[in-house]
Amino acid sequence: MKNLYLIGNWKQHGSQAAIEAFADQWSSEQHPRLRIAIAPPFPYLQALGEALANCDLAAQDCSVHVQGAHTGEVSADMLVDLGCQYVLVGHSERRQYHGETDELIAQKVAAAQAAGVTPVLCVGEQQAAREAEKQDDVVRAQLRSALATSQPNLLIAYEPVWAIGTGLTATPDQANQMHAMIRQEVESLLGAAQATPILYGGSVNAENADALFACPHVDGALVGGASLEAASFMAIAQSASNNLSH
Ligand code: PGA
């Protein structure tokens, strides 16, 4: 029986007050096979962990270094120390705006696994690649590079860049087909396809979540904008619970 994963990515949003407001509306009652986590900015990890029962903590990034003279960096060990279960690695915004290369991303996957925090490896093609029908090639290359030195314990998030924050979503068919390809690739690289949850991300909301969760190869969602308000995030959680109860 499959589990579903729902991870909220707050990006550079949030405040102490926003966490209190979120916690006021939060319901800790969840389906036992639904794993929920939220990735707030680093300074709010601890407050969020204390405010929300039954919600795992995720970070949005980690350093490749264990410690040392690396001003501004946060190590995977520090994330474990704060109680993080997951860390996003290779989000398209880090690739695009912070110069993260495939090589660096592979090092981050390995650093997270060495510290004992589960990486959520983000992959996905730009709009031009989708228009040229090159999406499989792009994602396959990202996986091959990022997983070259990876252990099997990770999650993958397929996030087509053209769908992030745009209100455009991959159709359930597009998501399912890509996830099936990713699963095959993970099998050949790590031999762990069945055990590797593959999440979809890109404008997931309460309206489109049902159809995405219904896809056989979709094991959950990575949610940006719709995770900032407890009401919309919990509506997506409800949709995941309904799917698990069928
Ligand atoms: P979005 O963001 O849900 O706002 O499209 C998803 C993400 O970037 O992880």
PDB file of C-alpha atoms and ligand atoms in Angstrom:
ATOM      1  CA  MET A   1       0.000   0.000   0.000  1.00  0.00           C
ATOM      2  CA  LYS A   2       1.446   3.326  -0.938  1.00  0.00           C
ATOM      3  CA  ASN A   3       2.085   6.348   1.246  1.00  0.00           C
ATOM      4  CA  LEU A   4       1.577   9.890   0.021  1.00  0.00           C
ATOM      5  CA  TYR A   5       3.936  12.765   0.823  1.00  0.00           C
ATOM      6  CA  LEU A   6       2.978  16.401   0.989  1.00  0.00           C
ATOM      7  CA  ILE A   7       5.760  18.942   1.424  1.00  0.00           C
ATOM      8  CA  GLY A   8       5.130  22.666   1.664  1.00  0.00           C
ATOM      9  CA  ASN A   9       7.919  24.907   0.365  1.00  0.00           C
ATOM     10  CA  TRP A  10       7.577  28.359   1.891  1.00  0.00           C
ATOM     11  CA  LYS A  11      10.546  29.718  -0.085  1.00  0.00           C
ATOM     12  CA  GLN A  12      11.492  33.179   1.232  1.00  0.00           C
ATOM     13  CA  HIS A  13       8.174  33.750   2.981  1.00  0.00           C
ATOM     14  CA  GLY A  14       7.102  33.600   6.583  1.00  0.00           C
ATOM     15  CA  SER A  15       7.429  35.328   9.921  1.00  0.00           C
ATOM     16  CA  GLN A  16       6.842  34.529  13.559  1.00  0.00           C
ATOM     17  CA  ALA A  17       3.318  35.932  13.201  1.00  0.00           C
ATOM     18  CA  ALA A  18       2.649  33.874  10.062  1.00  0.00           C
ATOM     19  CA  ILE A  19       3.652  30.710  11.924  1.00  0.00           C
ATOM     20  CA  GLU A  20       1.264  31.528  14.763  1.00  0.00           C
ATOM     21  CA  ALA A  21      -1.580  32.166  12.307  1.00  0.00           C
ATOM     22  CA  PHE A  22      -0.793  28.931  10.474  1.00  0.00           C
ATOM     23  CA  ALA A  23      -0.699  26.971  13.736  1.00  0.00           C
ATOM     24  CA  ASP A  24      -4.102  28.379  14.786  1.00  0.00           C
ATOM     25  CA  GLN A  25      -5.706  26.772  11.744  1.00  0.00           C
ATOM     26  CA  TRP A  26      -3.573  23.632  11.661  1.00  0.00           C
ATOM     27  CA  SER A  27      -5.205  20.277  12.223  1.00  0.00           C
ATOM     28  CA  SER A  28      -2.887  17.511  13.367  1.00  0.00           C
ATOM     29  CA  GLU A  29      -5.398  14.804  12.415  1.00  0.00           C
ATOM     30  CA  GLN A  30      -4.017  13.134   9.312  1.00  0.00           C
ATOM     31  CA  HIS A  31      -4.336   9.891   7.476  1.00  0.00           C
ATOM     32  CA  PRO A  32      -1.723   7.488   8.890  1.00  0.00           C
ATOM     33  CA  ARG A  33      -0.241   6.929   5.410  1.00  0.00           C
ATOM     34  CA  LEU A  34       0.068  10.642   4.637  1.00  0.00           C
ATOM     35  CA  ARG A  35       3.422  12.212   5.554  1.00  0.00           C
ATOM     36  CA  ILE A  36       3.313  15.996   5.779  1.00  0.00           C
ATOM     37  CA  ALA A  37       6.303  18.291   6.044  1.00  0.00           C
ATOM     38  CA  ILE A  38       6.898  22.024   5.693  1.00  0.00           C
ATOM     39  CA  ALA A  39      10.109  23.725   4.567  1.00  0.00           C
ATOM     40  CA  PRO A  40      10.223  27.248   6.040  1.00  0.00           C
ATOM     41  CA  PRO A  41      13.266  29.503   5.760  1.00  0.00           C
ATOM     42  CA  PHE A  42      16.092  28.330   8.086  1.00  0.00           C
ATOM     43  CA  PRO A  43      15.435  30.833  10.920  1.00  0.00           C
ATOM     44  CA  TYR A  44      11.895  29.510  11.387  1.00  0.00           C
ATOM     45  CA  LEU A  45      12.597  25.768  11.467  1.00  0.00           C
ATOM     46  CA  GLN A  46      12.586  25.530  15.221  1.00  0.00           C
ATOM     47  CA  ALA A  47       9.508  27.704  15.783  1.00  0.00           C
ATOM     48  CA  LEU A  48       7.558  25.803  13.148  1.00  0.00           C
ATOM     49  CA  GLY A  49       8.579  22.469  14.636  1.00  0.00           C
ATOM     50  CA  GLU A  50       7.327  23.601  18.029  1.00  0.00           C
ATOM     51  CA  ALA A  51       4.099  25.095  16.684  1.00  0.00           C
ATOM     52  CA  LEU A  52       2.798  22.213  14.559  1.00  0.00           C
ATOM     53  CA  ALA A  53       2.062  18.737  15.855  1.00  0.00           C
ATOM     54  CA  ASN A  54       2.239  15.863  13.397  1.00  0.00           C
ATOM     55  CA  CYS A  55       4.175  17.785  10.774  1.00  0.00           C
ATOM     56  CA  ASP A  56       7.735  16.939   9.767  1.00  0.00           C
ATOM     57  CA  LEU A  57      10.337  19.610   9.160  1.00  0.00           C
ATOM     58  CA  ALA A  58      12.123  20.125   5.873  1.00  0.00           C
ATOM     59  CA  ALA A  59      14.860  22.613   4.981  1.00  0.00           C
ATOM     60  CA  GLN A  60      15.124  24.312   1.601  1.00  0.00           C
ATOM     61  CA  ASP A  61      18.831  23.740   1.026  1.00  0.00           C
ATOM     62  CA  CYS A  62      22.022  22.591   2.721  1.00  0.00           C
ATOM     63  CA  SER A  63      25.742  23.063   2.373  1.00  0.00           C
ATOM     64  CA  VAL A  64      28.027  20.448   0.844  1.00  0.00           C
ATOM     65  CA  HIS A  65      30.448  21.123   3.726  1.00  0.00           C
ATOM     66  CA  VAL A  66      30.297  19.535   7.143  1.00  0.00           C
ATOM     67  CA  GLN A  67      31.650  22.653   8.883  1.00  0.00           C
ATOM     68  CA  GLY A  68      34.248  25.350   8.508  1.00  0.00           C
ATOM     69  CA  ALA A  69      34.830  28.830   7.145  1.00  0.00           C
ATOM     70  CA  HIS A  70      31.759  28.998   4.885  1.00  0.00           C
ATOM     71  CA  THR A  71      29.908  32.166   5.834  1.00  0.00           C
ATOM     72  CA  GLY A  72      26.163  31.906   5.335  1.00  0.00           C
ATOM     73  CA  GLU A  73      26.088  28.137   4.895  1.00  0.00           C
ATOM     74  CA  VAL A  74      24.027  25.657   6.909  1.00  0.00           C
ATOM     75  CA  SER A  75      25.217  22.056   7.163  1.00  0.00           C
ATOM     76  CA  ALA A  76      23.094  18.951   6.901  1.00  0.00           C
ATOM     77  CA  ASP A  77      24.223  18.002  10.432  1.00  0.00           C
ATOM     78  CA  MET A  78      22.764  21.267  11.738  1.00  0.00           C
ATOM     79  CA  LEU A  79      19.473  20.389  10.056  1.00  0.00           C
ATOM     80  CA  VAL A  80      19.457  17.019  11.790  1.00  0.00           C
ATOM     81  CA  ASP A  81      20.263  18.786  15.054  1.00  0.00           C
ATOM     82  CA  LEU A  82      17.161  20.953  14.580  1.00  0.00           C
ATOM     83  CA  GLY A  83      14.973  17.930  13.887  1.00  0.00           C
ATOM     84  CA  CYS A  84      14.678  18.148  10.097  1.00  0.00           C
ATOM     85  CA  GLN A  85      13.675  14.945   8.338  1.00  0.00           C
ATOM     86  CA  TYR A  86      14.035  16.294   4.799  1.00  0.00           C
ATOM     87  CA  VAL A  87      16.032  18.815   2.811  1.00  0.00           C
ATOM     88  CA  LEU A  88      15.179  20.091  -0.671  1.00  0.00           C
ATOM     89  CA  VAL A  89      18.136  19.782  -3.024  1.00  0.00           C
ATOM     90  CA  GLY A  90      18.472  21.260  -6.486  1.00  0.00           C
ATOM     91  CA  HIS A  91      15.241  23.283  -6.533  1.00  0.00           C
ATOM     92  CA  SER A  92      14.975  25.008  -9.908  1.00  0.00           C
ATOM     93  CA  GLU A  93      15.238  28.416  -8.226  1.00  0.00           C
ATOM     94  CA  ARG A  94      18.619  27.367  -6.761  1.00  0.00           C
ATOM     95  CA  ARG A  95      19.696  26.046 -10.160  1.00  0.00           C
ATOM     96  CA  GLN A  96      18.529  29.139 -12.051  1.00  0.00           C
ATOM     97  CA  TYR A  97      19.246  32.033  -9.697  1.00  0.00           C
ATOM     98  CA  HIS A  98      22.015  30.707  -7.462  1.00  0.00           C
ATOM     99  CA  GLY A  99      24.155  28.971 -10.038  1.00  0.00           C
ATOM    100  CA  GLU A 100      23.779  25.459  -8.661  1.00  0.00           C
ATOM    101  CA  THR A 101      25.295  22.926 -11.023  1.00  0.00           C
ATOM    102  CA  ASP A 102      24.488  19.243 -11.386  1.00  0.00           C
ATOM    103  CA  GLU A 103      27.837  18.488  -9.762  1.00  0.00           C
ATOM    104  CA  LEU A 104      27.098  20.617  -6.697  1.00  0.00           C
ATOM    105  CA  ILE A 105      23.627  19.084  -6.417  1.00  0.00           C
ATOM    106  CA  ALA A 106      25.112  15.572  -6.417  1.00  0.00           C
ATOM    107  CA  GLN A 107      27.401  16.656  -3.575  1.00  0.00           C
ATOM    108  CA  LYS A 108      24.436  18.039  -1.625  1.00  0.00           C
ATOM    109  CA  VAL A 109      22.484  14.800  -2.044  1.00  0.00           C
ATOM    110  CA  ALA A 110      25.481  12.891  -0.674  1.00  0.00           C
ATOM    111  CA  ALA A 111      26.034  15.387   2.183  1.00  0.00           C
ATOM    112  CA  ALA A 112      22.387  15.124   3.273  1.00  0.00           C
ATOM    113  CA  GLN A 113      22.433  11.344   3.202  1.00  0.00           C
ATOM    114  CA  ALA A 114      25.717  11.200   5.119  1.00  0.00           C
ATOM    115  CA  ALA A 115      24.198  13.376   7.853  1.00  0.00           C
ATOM    116  CA  GLY A 116      20.969  11.370   8.013  1.00  0.00           C
ATOM    117  CA  VAL A 117      18.499  13.871   6.570  1.00  0.00           C
ATOM    118  CA  THR A 118      16.521  12.666   3.545  1.00  0.00           C
ATOM    119  CA  PRO A 119      17.162  14.685   0.379  1.00  0.00           C
ATOM    120  CA  VAL A 120      14.226  15.664  -1.810  1.00  0.00           C
ATOM    121  CA  LEU A 121      15.946  15.941  -5.181  1.00  0.00           C
ATOM    122  CA  CYS A 122      14.136  18.401  -7.463  1.00  0.00           C
ATOM    123  CA  VAL A 123      14.306  17.911 -11.219  1.00  0.00           C
ATOM    124  CA  GLY A 124      12.370  19.419 -14.105  1.00  0.00           C
ATOM    125  CA  GLU A 125      12.632  20.953 -17.550  1.00  0.00           C
ATOM    126  CA  GLN A 126      12.286  24.540 -18.733  1.00  0.00           C
ATOM    127  CA  GLN A 127       9.456  25.545 -21.055  1.00  0.00           C
ATOM    128  CA  ALA A 128      11.693  25.557 -24.163  1.00  0.00           C
ATOM    129  CA  ALA A 129      12.702  21.943 -23.514  1.00  0.00           C
ATOM    130  CA  ARG A 130       9.051  20.911 -23.129  1.00  0.00           C
ATOM    131  CA  GLU A 131       8.152  22.693 -26.376  1.00  0.00           C
ATOM    132  CA  ALA A 132      10.987  20.865 -28.150  1.00  0.00           C
ATOM    133  CA  GLU A 133       9.827  17.581 -26.563  1.00  0.00           C
ATOM    134  CA  LYS A 134      13.204  17.250 -24.872  1.00  0.00           C
ATOM    135  CA  GLN A 135      11.824  16.985 -21.332  1.00  0.00           C
ATOM    136  CA  ASP A 136      12.778  13.333 -20.872  1.00  0.00           C
ATOM    137  CA  ASP A 137      16.365  13.974 -21.956  1.00  0.00           C
ATOM    138  CA  VAL A 138      16.718  16.924 -19.582  1.00  0.00           C
ATOM    139  CA  VAL A 139      15.299  15.119 -16.563  1.00  0.00           C
ATOM    140  CA  ARG A 140      17.236  11.927 -17.302  1.00  0.00           C
ATOM    141  CA  ALA A 141      20.496  13.896 -17.435  1.00  0.00           C
ATOM    142  CA  GLN A 142      19.662  15.655 -14.140  1.00  0.00           C
ATOM    143  CA  LEU A 143      18.954  12.312 -12.473  1.00  0.00           C
ATOM    144  CA  ARG A 144      22.068  10.594 -13.799  1.00  0.00           C
ATOM    145  CA  SER A 145      24.269  13.351 -12.534  1.00  0.00           C
ATOM    146  CA  ALA A 146      22.583  13.919  -9.149  1.00  0.00           C
ATOM    147  CA  LEU A 147      22.283  10.231  -8.325  1.00  0.00           C
ATOM    148  CA  ALA A 148      25.774   9.204  -9.437  1.00  0.00           C
ATOM    149  CA  THR A 149      26.965   8.925  -5.835  1.00  0.00           C
ATOM    150  CA  SER A 150      23.576   8.683  -4.127  1.00  0.00           C
ATOM    151  CA  GLN A 151      22.302   6.071  -1.701  1.00  0.00           C
ATOM    152  CA  PRO A 152      18.752   4.813  -2.218  1.00  0.00           C
ATOM    153  CA  ASN A 153      17.190   6.846   0.616  1.00  0.00           C
ATOM    154  CA  LEU A 154      15.762   9.902  -1.069  1.00  0.00           C
ATOM    155  CA  LEU A 155      12.600  11.446  -2.469  1.00  0.00           C
ATOM    156  CA  ILE A 156      12.361  12.949  -5.920  1.00  0.00           C
ATOM    157  CA  ALA A 157      10.221  15.910  -6.884  1.00  0.00           C
ATOM    158  CA  TYR A 158       9.408  16.435 -10.553  1.00  0.00           C
ATOM    159  CA  GLU A 159       8.815  20.150 -10.972  1.00  0.00           C
ATOM    160  CA  PRO A 160       8.500  21.384 -14.558  1.00  0.00           C
ATOM    161  CA  VAL A 161       9.959  24.887 -14.357  1.00  0.00           C
ATOM    162  CA  TRP A 162       7.182  26.310 -16.560  1.00  0.00           C
ATOM    163  CA  ALA A 163       4.622  25.222 -13.964  1.00  0.00           C
ATOM    164  CA  ILE A 164       6.291  26.689 -10.867  1.00  0.00           C
ATOM    165  CA  GLY A 165       4.425  29.696  -9.541  1.00  0.00           C
ATOM    166  CA  THR A 166       2.766  30.274 -12.904  1.00  0.00           C
ATOM    167  CA  GLY A 167      -0.659  28.778 -12.318  1.00  0.00           C
ATOM    168  CA  LEU A 168       0.074  26.312 -15.147  1.00  0.00           C
ATOM    169  CA  THR A 169       0.169  22.687 -14.052  1.00  0.00           C
ATOM    170  CA  ALA A 170       1.358  19.628 -15.894  1.00  0.00           C
ATOM    171  CA  THR A 171      -1.679  17.587 -16.867  1.00  0.00           C
ATOM    172  CA  PRO A 172      -2.086  14.405 -14.841  1.00  0.00           C
ATOM    173  CA  ASP A 173      -0.991  12.494 -17.962  1.00  0.00           C
ATOM    174  CA  GLN A 174       2.155  14.573 -18.410  1.00  0.00           C
ATOM    175  CA  ALA A 175       3.021  14.143 -14.725  1.00  0.00           C
ATOM    176  CA  ASN A 176       2.311  10.432 -14.713  1.00  0.00           C
ATOM    177  CA  GLN A 177       4.344   9.777 -17.860  1.00  0.00           C
ATOM    178  CA  MET A 178       7.319  11.692 -16.533  1.00  0.00           C
ATOM    179  CA  HIS A 179       7.098   9.975 -13.142  1.00  0.00           C
ATOM    180  CA  ALA A 180       7.061   6.578 -14.854  1.00  0.00           C
ATOM    181  CA  MET A 181      10.211   7.528 -16.757  1.00  0.00           C
ATOM    182  CA  ILE A 182      11.837   8.776 -13.524  1.00  0.00           C
ATOM    183  CA  ARG A 183      10.917   5.527 -11.785  1.00  0.00           C
ATOM    184  CA  GLN A 184      12.602   3.502 -14.536  1.00  0.00           C
ATOM    185  CA  GLU A 185      15.696   5.639 -14.362  1.00  0.00           C
ATOM    186  CA  VAL A 186      15.870   5.375 -10.557  1.00  0.00           C
ATOM    187  CA  GLU A 187      15.570   1.610 -10.907  1.00  0.00           C
ATOM    188  CA  SER A 188      18.508   1.440 -13.273  1.00  0.00           C
ATOM    189  CA  LEU A 189      20.633   3.882 -11.233  1.00  0.00           C
ATOM    190  CA  LEU A 190      19.845   2.800  -7.674  1.00  0.00           C
ATOM    191  CA  GLY A 191      17.753  -0.351  -7.994  1.00  0.00           C
ATOM    192  CA  ALA A 192      15.203   1.250  -5.697  1.00  0.00           C
ATOM    193  CA  ALA A 193      12.353   2.450  -7.856  1.00  0.00           C
ATOM    194  CA  GLN A 194       9.487   1.084  -5.793  1.00  0.00           C
ATOM    195  CA  ALA A 195      10.878   2.483  -2.546  1.00  0.00           C
ATOM    196  CA  THR A 196      11.511   5.974  -3.939  1.00  0.00           C
ATOM    197  CA  PRO A 197       8.589   8.363  -3.598  1.00  0.00           C
ATOM    198  CA  ILE A 198       8.200  10.658  -6.618  1.00  0.00           C
ATOM    199  CA  LEU A 199       6.346  13.896  -5.878  1.00  0.00           C
ATOM    200  CA  TYR A 200       4.892  16.335  -8.385  1.00  0.00           C
ATOM    201  CA  GLY A 201       5.392  20.080  -7.942  1.00  0.00           C
ATOM    202  CA  GLY A 202       4.266  23.123  -9.939  1.00  0.00           C
ATOM    203  CA  SER A 203       1.138  25.113  -9.061  1.00  0.00           C
ATOM    204  CA  VAL A 204      -0.485  22.300  -7.097  1.00  0.00           C
ATOM    205  CA  ASN A 205      -3.624  23.559  -5.365  1.00  0.00           C
ATOM    206  CA  ALA A 206      -6.851  22.256  -3.847  1.00  0.00           C
ATOM    207  CA  GLU A 207      -8.517  22.221  -7.278  1.00  0.00           C
ATOM    208  CA  ASN A 208      -5.978  20.130  -9.194  1.00  0.00           C
ATOM    209  CA  ALA A 209      -4.669  17.920  -6.359  1.00  0.00           C
ATOM    210  CA  ASP A 210      -7.290  15.148  -6.664  1.00  0.00           C
ATOM    211  CA  ALA A 211      -6.457  14.408 -10.300  1.00  0.00           C
ATOM    212  CA  LEU A 212      -2.700  14.446  -9.627  1.00  0.00           C
ATOM    213  CA  PHE A 213      -2.900  12.159  -6.575  1.00  0.00           C
ATOM    214  CA  ALA A 214      -5.010   9.751  -8.617  1.00  0.00           C
ATOM    215  CA  CYS A 215      -2.073   9.092 -10.983  1.00  0.00           C
ATOM    216  CA  PRO A 216      -0.469   5.744 -10.205  1.00  0.00           C
ATOM    217  CA  HIS A 217       3.094   7.107 -10.360  1.00  0.00           C
ATOM    218  CA  VAL A 218       2.435  10.268  -8.335  1.00  0.00           C
ATOM    219  CA  ASP A 219       3.367   9.709  -4.680  1.00  0.00           C
ATOM    220  CA  GLY A 220       2.638  13.179  -3.406  1.00  0.00           C
ATOM    221  CA  ALA A 221       3.197  16.864  -3.998  1.00  0.00           C
ATOM    222  CA  LEU A 222       5.719  19.609  -3.370  1.00  0.00           C
ATOM    223  CA  VAL A 223       3.637  22.739  -2.905  1.00  0.00           C
ATOM    224  CA  GLY A 224       4.831  26.342  -2.981  1.00  0.00           C
ATOM    225  CA  GLY A 225       2.236  29.120  -3.026  1.00  0.00           C
ATOM    226  CA  ALA A 226      -0.667  27.015  -1.756  1.00  0.00           C
ATOM    227  CA  SER A 227       1.331  25.933   1.315  1.00  0.00           C
ATOM    228  CA  LEU A 228       1.561  29.439   2.769  1.00  0.00           C
ATOM    229  CA  GLU A 229      -1.984  29.417   4.148  1.00  0.00           C
ATOM    230  CA  ALA A 230      -3.020  26.561   6.422  1.00  0.00           C
ATOM    231  CA  ALA A 231      -6.484  26.419   4.847  1.00  0.00           C
ATOM    232  CA  SER A 232      -5.273  25.792   1.298  1.00  0.00           C
ATOM    233  CA  PHE A 233      -2.492  23.454   2.419  1.00  0.00           C
ATOM    234  CA  MET A 234      -4.921  21.413   4.512  1.00  0.00           C
ATOM    235  CA  ALA A 235      -7.359  21.239   1.609  1.00  0.00           C
ATOM    236  CA  ILE A 236      -4.584  19.543  -0.403  1.00  0.00           C
ATOM    237  CA  ALA A 237      -3.880  17.251   2.565  1.00  0.00           C
ATOM    238  CA  GLN A 238      -7.562  16.360   2.603  1.00  0.00           C
ATOM    239  CA  SER A 239      -7.427  15.467  -1.044  1.00  0.00           C
ATOM    240  CA  ALA A 240      -4.434  13.193  -0.357  1.00  0.00           C
ATOM    241  CA  SER A 241      -6.265  11.548   2.553  1.00  0.00           C
ATOM    242  CA  ASN A 242      -9.325  10.954   0.379  1.00  0.00           C
ATOM    243  CA  ASN A 243      -7.135   9.305  -2.222  1.00  0.00           C
ATOM    244  CA  LEU A 244      -5.540   7.030   0.404  1.00  0.00           C
ATOM    245  CA  SER A 245      -8.958   6.060   1.761  1.00  0.00           C
ATOM    246  CA  HIS A 246     -10.303   4.878  -1.615  1.00  0.00           C
TER     247      HIS A 246
HETATM  248  P1  PGA B   1       4.328  26.498  -6.655  1.00  0.00           P
HETATM  249  O1  PGA B   1       5.843  26.149  -6.227  1.00  0.00           O
HETATM  250  O2  PGA B   1       3.459  25.453  -5.997  1.00  0.00           O
HETATM  251  O3  PGA B   1       4.088  27.872  -6.096  1.00  0.00           O
HETATM  252  O4  PGA B   1       4.249  26.420  -8.122  1.00  0.00           O
HETATM  253  C1  PGA B   1       6.309  24.832  -6.207  1.00  0.00           C
HETATM  254  C2  PGA B   1       7.767  24.805  -5.869  1.00  0.00           C
HETATM  255  O5  PGA B   1       8.522  25.667  -6.337  1.00  0.00           O
HETATM  256  O6  PGA B   1       8.241  23.903  -5.128  1.00  0.00           O
END
